[in-house]
């Protein structure tokens, strides 16, 4: 097995709230006028989005009727891409996926920005330390970039990554170059704390690096009491006080909704906007 690799999420949970208050955490839906876009027919139909994250619970009510596939296997020894246990990682992956294709019936009331898109979930399978599978270690790719490569090779139109890591290697650059050559946008969340979190893959060439803003278009406060300004930001999107599936704890429950702030939540919205745009302008 390869060396242990640090893999992190880019969403910070700020506590559980009653499910009845979930609508307050979906302010982005009205801010973007999503219902009007859907009424015009731009729902992501025909577009393939790959979500690279930790784990997902595909059996949640949020995904009933959605075009959701979970790719087999993970990048880490002893880890699975799916989980029925409401761990922090499974809640995270489920939330960001629901922001793309959720049907609005779940505990957080999440309605997807592109509900008719085809989503394949690639579960890295670790929320902290990852012992890479032998084939991952042999490839010299990081666990995240291994999954990005799988997604691109499988024919994804757009790749959404709400994770960060510190390592950057030449093979990873080649994966991104191939994605760019195929005109496949790789969208990734910036670190929420540039002093403590890894800068990749959001900071690498060709990647759409996403930061979060609140309903007043302001960056959230980061370390040292200053705005979380990331130099290589490509674009910003709603990611403050967003309703989540679960409360974000490893001993969590699927029956409560939390509130989160972070680029994790902003990233799928950008990927969704690109998906709707690709549907409308397929030759762009």
CSV table of C-alpha atoms in Angstrom, one decimal:
chain,number,residue,atom,x,y,z
A,1,UNK,CA,0.0,0.0,0.0
A,2,UNK,CA,1.1,3.6,-0.5
A,3,UNK,CA,1.7,6.3,2.0
A,4,UNK,CA,-1.1,7.8,4.0
A,5,UNK,CA,-2.5,10.9,2.2
A,6,UNK,CA,-4.4,13.8,3.9
A,7,UNK,CA,-7.7,14.4,2.1
A,8,UNK,CA,-10.1,17.0,3.4
A,9,UNK,CA,-13.6,18.4,2.8
A,10,UNK,CA,-14.2,22.1,2.2
A,11,UNK,CA,-17.5,22.7,4.1
A,12,UNK,CA,-17.7,23.8,7.7
A,13,UNK,CA,-20.9,22.8,9.5
A,14,UNK,CA,-22.2,25.3,12.0
A,15,UNK,CA,-24.9,23.3,13.9
A,16,UNK,CA,-28.1,21.4,13.5
A,17,UNK,CA,-31.5,23.1,12.9
A,18,UNK,CA,-35.0,21.8,12.8
A,19,UNK,CA,-36.0,20.4,9.4
A,20,UNK,CA,-38.9,22.9,9.3
A,21,UNK,CA,-36.3,25.7,9.0
A,22,UNK,CA,-34.5,24.0,6.1
A,23,UNK,CA,-36.0,26.5,3.5
A,24,UNK,CA,-34.0,29.3,5.0
A,25,UNK,CA,-30.8,27.5,4.0
A,26,UNK,CA,-31.8,27.3,0.3
A,27,UNK,CA,-31.6,31.0,-0.4
A,28,UNK,CA,-29.4,30.4,-3.4
A,29,UNK,CA,-32.3,28.9,-5.3
A,30,UNK,CA,-34.2,32.1,-5.4
A,31,UNK,CA,-31.1,34.3,-5.7
A,32,UNK,CA,-30.2,32.5,-8.9
A,33,UNK,CA,-33.8,32.4,-10.2
A,34,UNK,CA,-33.4,28.7,-10.7
A,35,UNK,CA,-37.2,28.1,-11.1
A,36,UNK,CA,-37.3,30.5,-14.0
A,37,UNK,CA,-34.3,28.8,-15.7
A,38,UNK,CA,-36.0,25.4,-15.3
A,39,UNK,CA,-39.3,26.9,-16.7
A,40,UNK,CA,-37.3,27.7,-19.9
A,41,UNK,CA,-36.2,24.1,-20.1
A,42,UNK,CA,-32.6,24.3,-18.9
A,43,UNK,CA,-32.5,21.5,-16.3
A,44,UNK,CA,-29.2,19.8,-17.3
A,45,UNK,CA,-30.9,17.2,-19.4
A,46,UNK,CA,-28.4,15.2,-21.4
A,47,UNK,CA,-25.3,16.5,-19.5
A,48,UNK,CA,-23.1,14.1,-17.6
A,49,UNK,CA,-21.7,15.4,-14.3
A,50,UNK,CA,-19.1,13.6,-12.2
A,51,UNK,CA,-19.1,14.3,-8.5
A,52,UNK,CA,-15.8,13.4,-6.8
A,53,UNK,CA,-16.3,13.3,-3.0
A,54,UNK,CA,-16.0,11.1,0.0
A,55,UNK,CA,-19.1,8.9,0.3
A,56,UNK,CA,-22.8,9.2,-0.5
A,57,UNK,CA,-26.1,7.6,0.6
A,58,UNK,CA,-27.9,7.0,-2.7
A,59,UNK,CA,-31.0,5.7,-0.9
A,60,UNK,CA,-31.9,9.1,0.5
A,61,UNK,CA,-35.3,10.4,-0.5
A,62,UNK,CA,-33.5,13.4,-2.1
A,63,UNK,CA,-32.4,11.1,-5.0
A,64,UNK,CA,-35.6,9.2,-5.8
A,65,UNK,CA,-36.3,9.7,-9.5
A,66,UNK,CA,-32.9,11.2,-10.1
A,67,UNK,CA,-30.4,9.9,-12.7
A,68,UNK,CA,-27.7,8.9,-10.1
A,69,UNK,CA,-25.0,6.3,-10.5
A,70,UNK,CA,-22.3,5.4,-8.0
A,71,UNK,CA,-19.1,4.3,-9.6
A,72,UNK,CA,-17.7,1.1,-8.2
A,73,UNK,CA,-14.8,1.2,-5.8
A,74,UNK,CA,-12.9,3.9,-4.0
A,75,UNK,CA,-9.3,5.2,-4.0
A,76,UNK,CA,-8.5,4.2,-0.5
A,77,UNK,CA,-7.9,0.8,1.1
A,78,UNK,CA,-11.0,-0.5,3.0
A,79,UNK,CA,-13.2,2.3,2.0
A,80,UNK,CA,-16.6,2.2,0.2
A,81,UNK,CA,-18.1,4.9,-2.0
A,82,UNK,CA,-21.5,4.5,-0.3
A,83,UNK,CA,-22.6,4.5,3.3
A,84,UNK,CA,-26.0,4.2,5.0
A,85,UNK,CA,-24.3,5.5,8.2
A,86,UNK,CA,-24.6,9.3,8.6
A,87,UNK,CA,-20.9,10.0,8.9
A,88,UNK,CA,-19.6,13.5,8.2
A,89,UNK,CA,-18.2,12.3,4.9
A,90,UNK,CA,-21.4,10.6,3.7
A,91,UNK,CA,-23.4,13.7,4.7
A,92,UNK,CA,-21.0,15.9,2.8
A,93,UNK,CA,-21.1,13.9,-0.4
A,94,UNK,CA,-24.8,13.5,-0.2
A,95,UNK,CA,-25.4,17.2,0.3
A,96,UNK,CA,-23.2,18.4,-2.6
A,97,UNK,CA,-24.8,15.8,-4.9
A,98,UNK,CA,-28.3,16.9,-3.9
A,99,UNK,CA,-27.5,20.5,-4.7
A,100,UNK,CA,-27.2,19.2,-8.3
A,101,UNK,CA,-30.0,16.8,-8.6
A,102,UNK,CA,-32.0,16.8,-5.4
A,103,UNK,CA,-35.8,16.6,-5.7
A,104,UNK,CA,-36.6,18.8,-2.7
A,105,UNK,CA,-38.2,16.0,-0.6
A,106,UNK,CA,-35.3,15.4,1.8
A,107,UNK,CA,-34.7,16.7,5.3
A,108,UNK,CA,-32.9,19.8,4.0
A,109,UNK,CA,-35.4,20.5,1.2
A,110,UNK,CA,-32.6,20.6,-1.3
A,111,UNK,CA,-33.8,21.2,-4.9
A,112,UNK,CA,-31.1,20.5,-7.5
A,113,UNK,CA,-29.9,23.3,-9.8
A,114,UNK,CA,-29.9,20.8,-12.7
A,115,UNK,CA,-32.3,18.0,-11.6
A,116,UNK,CA,-32.4,16.3,-15.0
A,117,UNK,CA,-28.6,16.0,-15.3
A,118,UNK,CA,-27.0,12.6,-15.2
A,119,UNK,CA,-24.7,12.4,-12.2
A,120,UNK,CA,-22.0,9.7,-11.5
A,121,UNK,CA,-20.6,9.8,-7.9
A,122,UNK,CA,-16.9,8.8,-7.5
A,123,UNK,CA,-16.3,8.1,-3.9
A,124,UNK,CA,-12.7,8.6,-2.7
A,125,UNK,CA,-13.8,7.0,0.5
A,126,UNK,CA,-11.9,8.9,3.1
A,127,UNK,CA,-12.5,12.1,5.1
A,128,UNK,CA,-9.1,12.4,6.8
A,129,UNK,CA,-6.3,9.9,6.1
A,130,UNK,CA,-6.3,7.6,3.0
A,131,UNK,CA,-4.1,4.6,2.5
A,132,UNK,CA,-4.2,4.6,-1.4
A,133,UNK,CA,-5.0,1.4,-3.2
A,134,UNK,CA,-1.9,-0.2,-4.9
A,135,UNK,CA,-3.0,0.9,-8.3
A,136,UNK,CA,-3.5,4.4,-7.1
A,137,UNK,CA,0.0,4.5,-5.5
A,138,UNK,CA,1.5,3.0,-8.7
A,139,UNK,CA,-0.1,5.7,-10.8
A,140,UNK,CA,1.6,8.4,-8.7
A,141,UNK,CA,-1.7,10.3,-8.7
A,142,UNK,CA,-3.3,11.6,-5.5
A,143,UNK,CA,-6.6,9.9,-4.5
A,144,UNK,CA,-8.7,12.9,-5.7
A,145,UNK,CA,-6.9,13.1,-9.1
A,146,UNK,CA,-7.2,9.4,-9.5
A,147,UNK,CA,-11.0,9.8,-9.4
A,148,UNK,CA,-10.9,12.8,-11.6
A,149,UNK,CA,-9.0,10.8,-14.2
A,150,UNK,CA,-11.6,8.0,-13.9
A,151,UNK,CA,-14.4,10.5,-14.4
A,152,UNK,CA,-12.8,12.0,-17.5
A,153,UNK,CA,-12.0,8.6,-18.9
A,154,UNK,CA,-15.6,7.6,-18.4
A,155,UNK,CA,-16.9,10.5,-20.5
A,156,UNK,CA,-18.0,13.1,-18.0
A,157,UNK,CA,-18.9,16.4,-19.4
A,158,UNK,CA,-18.2,18.3,-16.2
A,159,UNK,CA,-16.3,17.3,-13.0
A,160,UNK,CA,-17.2,18.7,-9.6
A,161,UNK,CA,-14.8,18.3,-6.7
A,162,UNK,CA,-15.6,19.6,-3.2
A,163,UNK,CA,-12.4,18.4,-1.6
A,164,UNK,CA,-8.9,19.6,-1.1
A,165,UNK,CA,-5.4,18.1,-0.7
A,166,UNK,CA,-1.9,19.4,-0.5
A,167,UNK,CA,0.0,17.3,-3.0
A,168,UNK,CA,0.4,18.2,-6.6
A,169,UNK,CA,2.3,15.9,-9.0
A,170,UNK,CA,3.1,15.9,-12.7
A,171,UNK,CA,0.6,13.0,-13.4
A,172,UNK,CA,-2.1,15.2,-12.0
A,173,UNK,CA,-1.2,18.0,-14.3
A,174,UNK,CA,-1.5,15.5,-17.2
A,175,UNK,CA,-5.0,14.5,-16.1
A,176,UNK,CA,-6.1,18.1,-16.1
A,177,UNK,CA,-4.4,18.7,-19.5
A,178,UNK,CA,-6.4,15.8,-20.9
A,179,UNK,CA,-9.6,17.1,-19.4
A,180,UNK,CA,-8.9,20.6,-20.9
A,181,UNK,CA,-8.2,19.0,-24.3
A,182,UNK,CA,-11.5,17.2,-24.1
A,183,UNK,CA,-13.2,20.5,-23.1
A,184,UNK,CA,-14.3,19.0,-19.8
A,185,UNK,CA,-14.3,21.7,-17.0
A,186,UNK,CA,-13.0,20.5,-13.7
A,187,UNK,CA,-14.6,22.6,-11.0
A,188,UNK,CA,-13.1,22.5,-7.5
A,189,UNK,CA,-13.6,24.2,-4.1
A,190,UNK,CA,-11.0,26.6,-2.8
A,191,UNK,CA,-9.6,26.0,0.7
A,192,UNK,CA,-11.8,27.7,3.4
A,193,UNK,CA,-8.6,28.4,5.4
A,194,UNK,CA,-5.5,28.9,3.3
A,195,UNK,CA,-3.3,28.6,6.4
A,196,UNK,CA,-4.5,25.1,7.2
A,197,UNK,CA,-5.9,23.4,4.1
A,198,UNK,CA,-4.5,22.1,0.9
A,199,UNK,CA,-4.6,24.3,-2.2
A,200,UNK,CA,-5.3,21.6,-4.7
A,201,UNK,CA,-6.9,20.7,-7.0
A,202,UNK,CA,-8.5,24.2,-7.1
A,203,UNK,CA,-5.2,25.9,-7.4
A,204,UNK,CA,-3.9,23.9,-10.4
A,205,UNK,CA,-3.9,25.1,-14.0
A,206,UNK,CA,-7.1,24.9,-15.9
A,207,UNK,CA,-9.2,24.2,-12.8
A,208,UNK,CA,-12.2,26.4,-12.1
A,209,UNK,CA,-11.4,27.4,-8.5
A,210,UNK,CA,-14.6,28.3,-6.5
A,211,UNK,CA,-15.0,30.4,-3.4
A,212,UNK,CA,-18.1,30.9,-1.3
A,213,UNK,CA,-20.0,34.2,-0.8
A,214,UNK,CA,-23.1,35.0,1.3
A,215,UNK,CA,-26.4,36.5,0.2
A,216,UNK,CA,-24.8,40.0,0.1
A,217,UNK,CA,-22.0,38.7,-2.1
A,218,UNK,CA,-19.4,39.0,0.7
A,219,UNK,CA,-16.7,36.4,1.4
A,220,UNK,CA,-17.0,34.6,4.7
A,221,UNK,CA,-14.5,35.4,7.5
A,222,UNK,CA,-11.5,33.0,7.5
A,223,UNK,CA,-8.5,32.6,9.7
A,224,UNK,CA,-7.2,35.5,11.7
A,225,UNK,CA,-10.6,37.2,11.4
A,226,UNK,CA,-10.1,38.3,7.8
A,227,UNK,CA,-12.1,37.5,4.7
A,228,UNK,CA,-11.1,34.2,3.1
A,229,UNK,CA,-9.4,35.6,0.1
A,230,UNK,CA,-7.8,33.0,-2.2
A,231,UNK,CA,-5.5,34.4,-4.9
A,232,UNK,CA,-6.3,31.8,-7.6
A,233,UNK,CA,-10.1,32.1,-7.3
A,234,UNK,CA,-11.8,31.8,-10.7
A,235,UNK,CA,-15.4,32.5,-9.6
A,236,UNK,CA,-17.6,32.8,-6.5
A,237,UNK,CA,-21.0,31.3,-5.7
A,238,UNK,CA,-23.4,31.0,-2.8
A,239,UNK,CA,-21.9,29.0,0.0
A,240,UNK,CA,-22.8,30.6,3.3
A,241,UNK,CA,-25.6,29.4,5.6
A,242,UNK,CA,-26.6,26.6,3.3
A,243,UNK,CA,-28.9,23.8,4.5
A,244,UNK,CA,-27.2,20.4,4.6
A,245,UNK,CA,-28.3,16.8,4.9
A,246,UNK,CA,-27.3,15.9,8.4
A,247,UNK,CA,-25.6,18.0,11.0
A,248,UNK,CA,-22.0,17.3,9.8
A,249,UNK,CA,-20.9,15.2,12.8
A,250,UNK,CA,-19.5,11.6,12.5
A,251,UNK,CA,-22.2,10.5,14.9
A,252,UNK,CA,-24.9,12.3,12.9
A,253,UNK,CA,-28.4,11.5,11.7
A,254,UNK,CA,-30.1,11.6,8.3
A,255,UNK,CA,-33.2,13.0,10.1
A,256,UNK,CA,-31.8,16.5,10.8
A,257,UNK,CA,-30.6,19.3,8.7
A,258,UNK,CA,-27.6,21.5,9.5
A,259,UNK,CA,-26.2,24.8,8.2
A,260,UNK,CA,-22.9,25.0,6.5
A,261,UNK,CA,-20.5,27.6,5.1
A,262,UNK,CA,-17.8,26.7,2.7
A,263,UNK,CA,-16.7,26.4,-0.9
A,264,UNK,CA,-18.0,22.8,-0.9
A,265,UNK,CA,-21.5,24.2,-1.3
A,266,UNK,CA,-20.6,26.7,-3.9
A,267,UNK,CA,-18.8,24.2,-6.1
A,268,UNK,CA,-21.8,22.1,-7.3
A,269,UNK,CA,-23.7,25.3,-8.1
A,270,UNK,CA,-21.0,26.4,-10.5
A,271,UNK,CA,-20.9,22.9,-12.0
A,272,UNK,CA,-24.6,23.0,-12.3
A,273,UNK,CA,-24.6,26.4,-14.1
A,274,UNK,CA,-22.0,25.0,-16.5
A,275,UNK,CA,-24.2,22.0,-17.1
A,276,UNK,CA,-27.3,24.1,-17.9
A,277,UNK,CA,-25.2,26.2,-20.2
A,278,UNK,CA,-23.8,23.1,-22.0
A,279,UNK,CA,-27.4,22.0,-22.5
A,280,UNK,CA,-28.4,25.3,-23.9
A,281,UNK,CA,-25.2,25.8,-26.0
A,282,UNK,CA,-24.0,22.2,-26.8
A,283,UNK,CA,-21.5,23.4,-29.4
A,284,UNK,CA,-19.9,26.1,-27.3
